[in-house]
Short mmCIF file of C-alpha atoms in Angstrom, two decimals:
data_model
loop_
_atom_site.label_atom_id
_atom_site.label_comp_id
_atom_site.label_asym_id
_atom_site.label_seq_id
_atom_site.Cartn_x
_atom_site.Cartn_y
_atom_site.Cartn_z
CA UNK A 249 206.45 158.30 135.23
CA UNK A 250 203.69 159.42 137.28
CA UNK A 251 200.79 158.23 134.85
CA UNK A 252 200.65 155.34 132.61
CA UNK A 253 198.28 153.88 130.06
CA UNK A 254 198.21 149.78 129.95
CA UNK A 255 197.11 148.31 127.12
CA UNK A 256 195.52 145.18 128.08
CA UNK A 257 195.73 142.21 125.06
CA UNK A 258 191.49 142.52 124.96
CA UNK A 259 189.39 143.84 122.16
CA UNK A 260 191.52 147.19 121.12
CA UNK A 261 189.70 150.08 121.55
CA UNK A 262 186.98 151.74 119.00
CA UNK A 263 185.47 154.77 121.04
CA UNK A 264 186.90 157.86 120.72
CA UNK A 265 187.48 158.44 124.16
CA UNK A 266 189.89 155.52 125.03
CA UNK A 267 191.66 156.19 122.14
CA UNK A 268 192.15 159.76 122.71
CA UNK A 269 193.49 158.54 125.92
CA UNK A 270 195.77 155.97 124.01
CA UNK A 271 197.21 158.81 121.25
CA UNK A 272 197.89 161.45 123.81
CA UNK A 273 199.78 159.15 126.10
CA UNK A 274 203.80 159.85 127.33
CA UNK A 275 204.17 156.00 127.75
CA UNK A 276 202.32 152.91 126.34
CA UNK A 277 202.61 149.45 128.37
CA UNK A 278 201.62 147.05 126.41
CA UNK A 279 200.52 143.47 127.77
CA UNK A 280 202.16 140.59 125.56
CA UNK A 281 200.18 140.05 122.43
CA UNK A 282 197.99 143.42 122.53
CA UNK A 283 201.55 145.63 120.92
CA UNK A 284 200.38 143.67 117.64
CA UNK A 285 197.35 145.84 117.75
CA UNK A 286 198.92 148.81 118.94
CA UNK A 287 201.97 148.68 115.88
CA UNK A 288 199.03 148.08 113.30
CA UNK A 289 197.40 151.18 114.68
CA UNK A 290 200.56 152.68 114.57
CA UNK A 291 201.79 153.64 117.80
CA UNK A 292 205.20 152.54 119.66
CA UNK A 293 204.44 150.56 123.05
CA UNK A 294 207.11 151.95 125.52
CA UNK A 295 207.32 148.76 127.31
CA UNK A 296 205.71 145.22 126.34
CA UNK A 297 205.42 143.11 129.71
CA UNK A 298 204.00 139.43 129.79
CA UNK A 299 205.43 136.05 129.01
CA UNK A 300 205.62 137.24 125.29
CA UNK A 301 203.74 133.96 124.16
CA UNK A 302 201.38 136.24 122.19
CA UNK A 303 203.66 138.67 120.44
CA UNK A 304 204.77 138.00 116.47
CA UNK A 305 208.61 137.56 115.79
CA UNK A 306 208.74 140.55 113.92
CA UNK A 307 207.44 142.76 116.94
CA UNK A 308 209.80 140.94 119.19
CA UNK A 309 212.86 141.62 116.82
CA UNK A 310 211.66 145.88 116.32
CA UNK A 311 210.91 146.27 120.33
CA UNK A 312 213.57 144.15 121.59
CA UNK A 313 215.01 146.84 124.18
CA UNK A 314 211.72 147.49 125.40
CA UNK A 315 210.52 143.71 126.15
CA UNK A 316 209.92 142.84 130.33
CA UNK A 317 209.56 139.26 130.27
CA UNK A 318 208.10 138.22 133.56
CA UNK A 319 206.72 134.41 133.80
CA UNK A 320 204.75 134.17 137.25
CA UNK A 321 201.78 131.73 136.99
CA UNK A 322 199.53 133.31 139.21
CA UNK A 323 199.50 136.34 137.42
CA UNK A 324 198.14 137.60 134.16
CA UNK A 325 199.65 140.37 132.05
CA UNK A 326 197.91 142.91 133.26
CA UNK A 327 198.48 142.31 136.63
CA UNK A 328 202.28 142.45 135.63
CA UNK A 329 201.94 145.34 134.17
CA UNK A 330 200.60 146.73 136.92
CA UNK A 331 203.08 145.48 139.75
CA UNK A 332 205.89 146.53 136.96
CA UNK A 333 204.83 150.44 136.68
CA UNK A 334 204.50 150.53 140.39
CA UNK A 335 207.58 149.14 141.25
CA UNK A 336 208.94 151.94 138.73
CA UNK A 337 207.03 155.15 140.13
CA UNK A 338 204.10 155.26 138.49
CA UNK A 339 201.14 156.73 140.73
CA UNK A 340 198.22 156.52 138.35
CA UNK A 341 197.43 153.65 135.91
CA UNK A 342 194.78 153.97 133.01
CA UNK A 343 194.03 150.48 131.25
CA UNK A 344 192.44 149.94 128.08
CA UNK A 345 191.68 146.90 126.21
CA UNK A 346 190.43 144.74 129.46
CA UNK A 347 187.51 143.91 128.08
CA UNK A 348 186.13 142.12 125.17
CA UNK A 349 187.12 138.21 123.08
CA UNK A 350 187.39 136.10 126.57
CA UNK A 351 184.87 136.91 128.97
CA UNK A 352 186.87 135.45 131.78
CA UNK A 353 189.55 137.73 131.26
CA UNK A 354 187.42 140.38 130.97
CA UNK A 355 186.11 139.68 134.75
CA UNK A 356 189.23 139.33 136.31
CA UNK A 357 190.48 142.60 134.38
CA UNK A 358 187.77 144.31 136.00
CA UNK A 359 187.83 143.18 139.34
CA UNK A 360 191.86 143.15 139.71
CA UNK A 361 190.84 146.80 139.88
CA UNK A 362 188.91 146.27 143.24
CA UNK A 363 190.60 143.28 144.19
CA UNK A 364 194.58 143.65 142.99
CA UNK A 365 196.94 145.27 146.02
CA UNK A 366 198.18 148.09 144.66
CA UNK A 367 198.81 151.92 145.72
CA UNK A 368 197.55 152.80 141.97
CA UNK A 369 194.97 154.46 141.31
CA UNK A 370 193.43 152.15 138.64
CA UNK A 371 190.50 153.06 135.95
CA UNK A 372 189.18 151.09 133.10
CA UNK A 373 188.37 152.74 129.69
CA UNK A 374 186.17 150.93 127.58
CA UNK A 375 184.34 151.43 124.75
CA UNK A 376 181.36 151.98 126.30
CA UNK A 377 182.58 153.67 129.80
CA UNK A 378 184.56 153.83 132.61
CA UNK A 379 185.57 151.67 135.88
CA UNK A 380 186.84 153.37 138.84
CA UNK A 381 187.43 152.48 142.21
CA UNK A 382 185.76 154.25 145.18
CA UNK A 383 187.55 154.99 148.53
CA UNK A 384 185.72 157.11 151.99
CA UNK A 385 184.21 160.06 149.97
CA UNK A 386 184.54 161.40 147.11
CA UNK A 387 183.26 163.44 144.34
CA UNK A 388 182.10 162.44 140.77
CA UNK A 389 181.95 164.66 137.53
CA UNK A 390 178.85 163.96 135.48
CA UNK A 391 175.53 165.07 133.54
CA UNK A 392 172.12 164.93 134.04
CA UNK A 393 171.36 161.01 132.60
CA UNK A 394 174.77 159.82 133.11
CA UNK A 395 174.15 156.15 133.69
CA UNK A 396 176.10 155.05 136.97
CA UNK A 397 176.33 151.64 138.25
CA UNK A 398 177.90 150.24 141.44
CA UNK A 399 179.53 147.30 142.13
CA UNK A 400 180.76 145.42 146.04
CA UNK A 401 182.32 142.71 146.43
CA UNK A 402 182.48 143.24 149.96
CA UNK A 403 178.77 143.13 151.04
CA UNK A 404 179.35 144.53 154.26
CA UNK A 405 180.64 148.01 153.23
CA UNK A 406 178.03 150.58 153.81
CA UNK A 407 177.34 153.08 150.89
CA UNK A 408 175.52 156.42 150.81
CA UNK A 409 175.28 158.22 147.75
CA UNK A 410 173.70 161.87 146.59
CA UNK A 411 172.25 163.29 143.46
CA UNK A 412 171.42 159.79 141.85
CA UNK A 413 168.27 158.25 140.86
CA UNK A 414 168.21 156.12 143.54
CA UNK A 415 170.28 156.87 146.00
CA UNK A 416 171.52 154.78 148.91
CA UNK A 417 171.43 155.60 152.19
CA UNK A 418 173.82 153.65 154.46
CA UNK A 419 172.97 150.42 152.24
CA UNK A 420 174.86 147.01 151.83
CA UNK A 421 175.08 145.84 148.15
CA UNK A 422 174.14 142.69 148.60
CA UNK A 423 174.67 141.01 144.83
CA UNK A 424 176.62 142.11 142.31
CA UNK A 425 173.69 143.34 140.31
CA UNK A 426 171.94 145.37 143.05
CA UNK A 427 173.98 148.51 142.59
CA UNK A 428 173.59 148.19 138.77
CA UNK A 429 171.69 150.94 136.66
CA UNK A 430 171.29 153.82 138.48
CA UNK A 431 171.33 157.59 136.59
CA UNK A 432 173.17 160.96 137.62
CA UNK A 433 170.44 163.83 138.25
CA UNK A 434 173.39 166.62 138.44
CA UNK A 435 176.89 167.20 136.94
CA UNK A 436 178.03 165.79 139.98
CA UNK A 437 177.30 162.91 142.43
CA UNK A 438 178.92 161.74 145.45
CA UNK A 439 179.75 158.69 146.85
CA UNK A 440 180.80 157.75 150.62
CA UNK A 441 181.63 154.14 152.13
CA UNK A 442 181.90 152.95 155.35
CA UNK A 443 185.44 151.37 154.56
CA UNK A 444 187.07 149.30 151.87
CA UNK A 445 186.39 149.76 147.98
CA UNK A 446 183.80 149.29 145.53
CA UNK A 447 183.58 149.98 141.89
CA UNK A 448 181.95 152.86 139.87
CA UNK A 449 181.01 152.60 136.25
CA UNK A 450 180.00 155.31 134.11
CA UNK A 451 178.30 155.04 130.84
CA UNK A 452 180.00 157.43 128.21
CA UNK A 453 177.56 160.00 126.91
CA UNK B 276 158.40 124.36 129.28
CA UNK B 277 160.65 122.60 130.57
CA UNK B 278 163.67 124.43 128.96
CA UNK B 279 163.35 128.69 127.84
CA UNK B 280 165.73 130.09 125.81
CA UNK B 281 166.15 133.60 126.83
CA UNK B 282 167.68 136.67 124.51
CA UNK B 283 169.03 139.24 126.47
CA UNK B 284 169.30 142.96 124.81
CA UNK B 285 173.67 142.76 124.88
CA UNK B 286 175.20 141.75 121.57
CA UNK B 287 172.91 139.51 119.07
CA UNK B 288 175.28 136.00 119.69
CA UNK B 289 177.98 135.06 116.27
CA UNK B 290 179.55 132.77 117.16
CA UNK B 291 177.76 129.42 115.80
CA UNK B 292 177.54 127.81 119.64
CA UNK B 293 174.69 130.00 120.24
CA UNK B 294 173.45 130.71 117.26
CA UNK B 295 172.90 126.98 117.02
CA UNK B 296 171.06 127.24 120.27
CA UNK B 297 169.04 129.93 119.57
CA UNK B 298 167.93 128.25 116.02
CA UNK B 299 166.91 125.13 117.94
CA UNK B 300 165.25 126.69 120.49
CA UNK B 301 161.38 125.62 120.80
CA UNK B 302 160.57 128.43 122.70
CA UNK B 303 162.23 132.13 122.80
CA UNK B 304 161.81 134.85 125.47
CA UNK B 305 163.18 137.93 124.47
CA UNK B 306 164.22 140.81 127.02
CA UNK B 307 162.64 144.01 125.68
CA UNK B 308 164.57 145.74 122.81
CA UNK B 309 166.48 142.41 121.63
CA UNK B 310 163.37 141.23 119.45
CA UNK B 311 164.36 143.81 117.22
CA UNK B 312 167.72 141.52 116.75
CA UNK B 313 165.75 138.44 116.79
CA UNK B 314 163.45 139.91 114.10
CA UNK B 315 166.17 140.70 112.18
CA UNK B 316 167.71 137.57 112.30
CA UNK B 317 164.22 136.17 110.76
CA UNK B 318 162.96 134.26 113.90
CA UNK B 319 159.92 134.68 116.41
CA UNK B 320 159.65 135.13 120.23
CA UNK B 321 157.66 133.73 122.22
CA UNK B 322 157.58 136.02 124.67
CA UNK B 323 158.96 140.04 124.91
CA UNK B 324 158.99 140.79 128.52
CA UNK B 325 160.51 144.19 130.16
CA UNK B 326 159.21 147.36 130.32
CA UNK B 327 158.73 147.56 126.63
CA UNK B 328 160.49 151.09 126.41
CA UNK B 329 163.18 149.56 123.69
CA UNK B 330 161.15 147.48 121.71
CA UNK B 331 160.01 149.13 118.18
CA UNK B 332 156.31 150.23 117.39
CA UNK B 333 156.43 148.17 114.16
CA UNK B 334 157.56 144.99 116.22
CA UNK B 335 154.85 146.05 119.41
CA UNK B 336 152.34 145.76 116.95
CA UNK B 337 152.92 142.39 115.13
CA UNK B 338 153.73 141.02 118.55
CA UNK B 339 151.09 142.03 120.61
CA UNK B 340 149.96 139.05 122.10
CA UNK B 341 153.41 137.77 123.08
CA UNK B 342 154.28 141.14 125.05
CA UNK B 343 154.38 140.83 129.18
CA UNK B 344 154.98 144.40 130.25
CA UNK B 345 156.84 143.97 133.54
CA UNK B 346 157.58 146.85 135.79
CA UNK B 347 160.05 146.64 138.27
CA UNK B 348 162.67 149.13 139.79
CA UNK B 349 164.98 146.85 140.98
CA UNK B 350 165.05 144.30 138.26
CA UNK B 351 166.69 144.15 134.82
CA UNK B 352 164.75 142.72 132.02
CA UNK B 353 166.81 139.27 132.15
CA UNK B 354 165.78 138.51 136.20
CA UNK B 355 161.89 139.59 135.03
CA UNK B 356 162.48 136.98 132.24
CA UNK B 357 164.06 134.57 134.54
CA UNK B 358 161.39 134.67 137.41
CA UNK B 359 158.69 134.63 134.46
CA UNK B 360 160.12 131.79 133.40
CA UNK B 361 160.07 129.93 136.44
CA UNK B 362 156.87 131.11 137.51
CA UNK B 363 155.38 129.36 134.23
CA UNK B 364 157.10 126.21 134.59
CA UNK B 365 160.83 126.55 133.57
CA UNK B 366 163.29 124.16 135.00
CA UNK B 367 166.09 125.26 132.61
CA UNK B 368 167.21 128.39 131.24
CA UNK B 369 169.67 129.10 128.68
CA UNK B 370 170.67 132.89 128.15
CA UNK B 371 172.17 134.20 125.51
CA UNK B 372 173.36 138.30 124.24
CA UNK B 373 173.96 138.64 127.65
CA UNK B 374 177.45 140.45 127.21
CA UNK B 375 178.39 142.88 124.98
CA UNK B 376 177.36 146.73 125.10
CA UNK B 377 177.62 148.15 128.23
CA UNK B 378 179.74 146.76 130.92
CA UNK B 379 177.79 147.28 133.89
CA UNK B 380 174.56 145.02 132.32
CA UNK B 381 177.47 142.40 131.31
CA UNK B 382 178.44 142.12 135.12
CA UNK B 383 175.03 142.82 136.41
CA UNK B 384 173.70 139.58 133.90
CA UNK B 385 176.79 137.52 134.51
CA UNK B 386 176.35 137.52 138.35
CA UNK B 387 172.71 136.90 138.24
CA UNK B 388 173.39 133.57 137.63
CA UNK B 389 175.12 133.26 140.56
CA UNK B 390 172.52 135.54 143.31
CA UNK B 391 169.38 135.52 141.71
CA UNK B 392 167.40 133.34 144.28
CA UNK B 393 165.72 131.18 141.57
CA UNK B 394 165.37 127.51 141.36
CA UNK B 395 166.50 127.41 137.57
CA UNK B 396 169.27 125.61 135.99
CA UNK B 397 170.86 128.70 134.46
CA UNK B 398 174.07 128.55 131.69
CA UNK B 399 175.20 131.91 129.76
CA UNK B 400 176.39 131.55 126.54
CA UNK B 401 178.48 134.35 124.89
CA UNK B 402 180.23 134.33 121.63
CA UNK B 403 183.56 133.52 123.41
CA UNK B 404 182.10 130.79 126.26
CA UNK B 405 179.67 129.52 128.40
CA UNK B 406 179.21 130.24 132.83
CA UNK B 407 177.38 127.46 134.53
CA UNK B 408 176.92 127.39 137.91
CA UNK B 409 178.06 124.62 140.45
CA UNK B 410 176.61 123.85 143.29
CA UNK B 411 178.24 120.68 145.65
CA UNK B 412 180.17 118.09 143.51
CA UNK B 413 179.79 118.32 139.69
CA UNK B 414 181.45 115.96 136.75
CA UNK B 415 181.93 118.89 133.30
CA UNK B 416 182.35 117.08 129.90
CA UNK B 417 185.68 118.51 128.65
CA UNK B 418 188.50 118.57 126.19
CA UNK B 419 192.40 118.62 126.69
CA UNK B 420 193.64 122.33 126.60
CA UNK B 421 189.76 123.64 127.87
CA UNK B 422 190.48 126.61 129.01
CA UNK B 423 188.70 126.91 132.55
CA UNK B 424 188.00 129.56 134.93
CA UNK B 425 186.12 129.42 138.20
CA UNK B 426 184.46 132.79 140.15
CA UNK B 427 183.31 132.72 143.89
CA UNK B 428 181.76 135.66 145.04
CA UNK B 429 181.37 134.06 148.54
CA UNK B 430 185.12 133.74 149.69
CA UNK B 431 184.02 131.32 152.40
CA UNK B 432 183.55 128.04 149.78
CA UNK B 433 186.09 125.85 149.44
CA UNK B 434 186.52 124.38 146.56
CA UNK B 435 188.30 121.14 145.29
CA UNK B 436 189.15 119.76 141.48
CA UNK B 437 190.64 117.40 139.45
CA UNK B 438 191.61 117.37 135.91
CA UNK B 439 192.15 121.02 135.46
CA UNK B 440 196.24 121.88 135.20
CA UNK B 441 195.99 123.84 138.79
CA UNK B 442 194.15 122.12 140.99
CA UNK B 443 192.49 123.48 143.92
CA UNK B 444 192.26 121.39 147.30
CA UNK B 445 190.08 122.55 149.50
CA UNK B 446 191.08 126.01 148.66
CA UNK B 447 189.30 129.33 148.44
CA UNK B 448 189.18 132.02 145.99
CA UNK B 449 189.94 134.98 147.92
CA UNK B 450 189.58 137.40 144.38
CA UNK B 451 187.85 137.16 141.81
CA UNK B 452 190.53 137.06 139.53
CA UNK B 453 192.35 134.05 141.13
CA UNK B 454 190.47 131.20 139.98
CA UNK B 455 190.81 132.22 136.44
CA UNK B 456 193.45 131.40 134.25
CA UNK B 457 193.27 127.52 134.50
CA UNK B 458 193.22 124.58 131.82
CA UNK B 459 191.33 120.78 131.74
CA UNK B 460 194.11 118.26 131.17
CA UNK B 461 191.41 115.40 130.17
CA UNK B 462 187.98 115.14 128.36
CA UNK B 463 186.24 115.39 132.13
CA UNK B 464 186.95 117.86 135.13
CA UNK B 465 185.78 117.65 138.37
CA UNK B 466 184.02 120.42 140.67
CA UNK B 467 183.87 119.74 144.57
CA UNK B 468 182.49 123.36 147.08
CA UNK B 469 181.87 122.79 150.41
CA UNK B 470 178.30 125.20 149.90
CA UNK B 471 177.00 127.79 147.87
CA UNK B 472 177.25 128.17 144.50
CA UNK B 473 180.45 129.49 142.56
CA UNK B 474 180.45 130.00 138.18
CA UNK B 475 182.27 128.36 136.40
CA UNK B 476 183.45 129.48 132.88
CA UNK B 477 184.74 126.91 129.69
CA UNK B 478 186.20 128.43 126.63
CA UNK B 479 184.71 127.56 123.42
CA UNK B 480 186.88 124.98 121.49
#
């Protein structure tokens, strides 16, 4: 299991990208209450991990081999999920439905991303693009008008960027909006930080 | 103007919370392209401000006197609104379609409310909730079962509570994801930081 798909229990996914990721996956973890969704669509979850206080009786009854129950309170599901596919070899960790209905949990999807501890490499699919984290350098595919935005928690990481709009040159984000809309001028752009991790998003096309 | 109602250009609100707000409203400020919504929806702006580059010819034309064409790099459409607002009076400002569509804006709008330097009350409401912002001790009008989350950007605040199911004493959110995820036990709760400002989030009943 070196890559898994999480489905998170937020809105299920409409654009075609996250749910070509979602029909050409080996293995499905579903959190709690989202494996109604995914049966309805009609896909098998390979695992459903939560405190199953969201799932219907019926689902419970045809997936009963496959239920992880795990009550911590600290955690949510996904962040089960997560510690669960870790713990069991998994490398790589794509996770749709984290956004949409409660726009708390959409927050703390996103930044358990940044945030979570955790040797996965973590992106969020949405339906309208993509969260990824950012570590020293690195390289970004993209298109000429790809909408990028960035995001730092940690307002003293330095961040230097090439072939955007605007780019940054050694620069603190010092909000959480500051790093927001920004455009690729190439089909790639790069990204280097002083230390730590920040956030990409990338606006589907 | 003591209190603006401000439409951002995310999803036109449903849920009847905001809708109820917005039909109330005496006066609207609409960011750019969301008086096309507003339009739709068979009420009148008071103001479009933005760059003006979503906004249709039809609706540029029968609004011409309410449009304040704003340019500004560095600024959204809802923190042009914001400091026009204030500028002009505003003590209050409730924004709504501020989520929805693309991620990045959600974020971006969500944590204005927290690091815009502005001396406005400022409350988001979404189809799902409302963020307020709390600055030294607050009392919040509640319900049993509310669910409650709190977000500190600034992991240097300490914050205290009573009435929520997890209370925090003198403790500080080191994530953004770890304040989230709690409940109101009683029809108040109770908001204590040592400085700063953190959001706070209630579920709609």
């Amino acid at each position: 299991m070196n890559s898994v798909v999480i489905l998170a229990n937020g809105d299920f996914p409409k654009h075609p990208t996250p749910l070509r990721i979602l029909k050409e996956a080996a293995s499905i973890i579903c959190c709690d209450g989202a494996v109604n969704y995914l049966n309805e669509y009609g896909l098998k979850p390979s695992q459903i991990i939560g405190d199953m206080d969201s799932i219907s009786k019926e689902l419970k009854i045809k997936y009963e081999g496959r239920l992880i129950h795990i009550e911590e309170q600290n955690e949510n599901d996904l962040r089960k999920a997560l510690k669960w596919a870790e713990n069991n070899g998994a490398k790589k960790a794509i996770i749709l439905g984290a956004t949409g209905k409660r726009d708390d949990h959409s927050l703390a999807n996103i930044f358990t991303l940044l945030e979570f501890p955790s040797q996965l490499k973590m992106t969020i699919f949405t339906d309208h693009g993509k969260f990824s984290v950012v570590k020293g350098d690195q390289k970004f595919a993209s298109f000429t008008g790809e909408q990028v935005s960035l995001f730092s928690v940690d307002q003293t990481i330095e961040i230097t960027t090439t072939y955007l709009k605007y780019n940054l040159n050694s620069k603190k984000l010092t909000t959480l909006y500051f790093g927001s809309l920004n455009e690729s001028i190439n089909d790639i752009f790069t990204i280097s930080i002083s230390h730590g991790e920040i956030l990409v998003y990338q606006v589907f096309k």
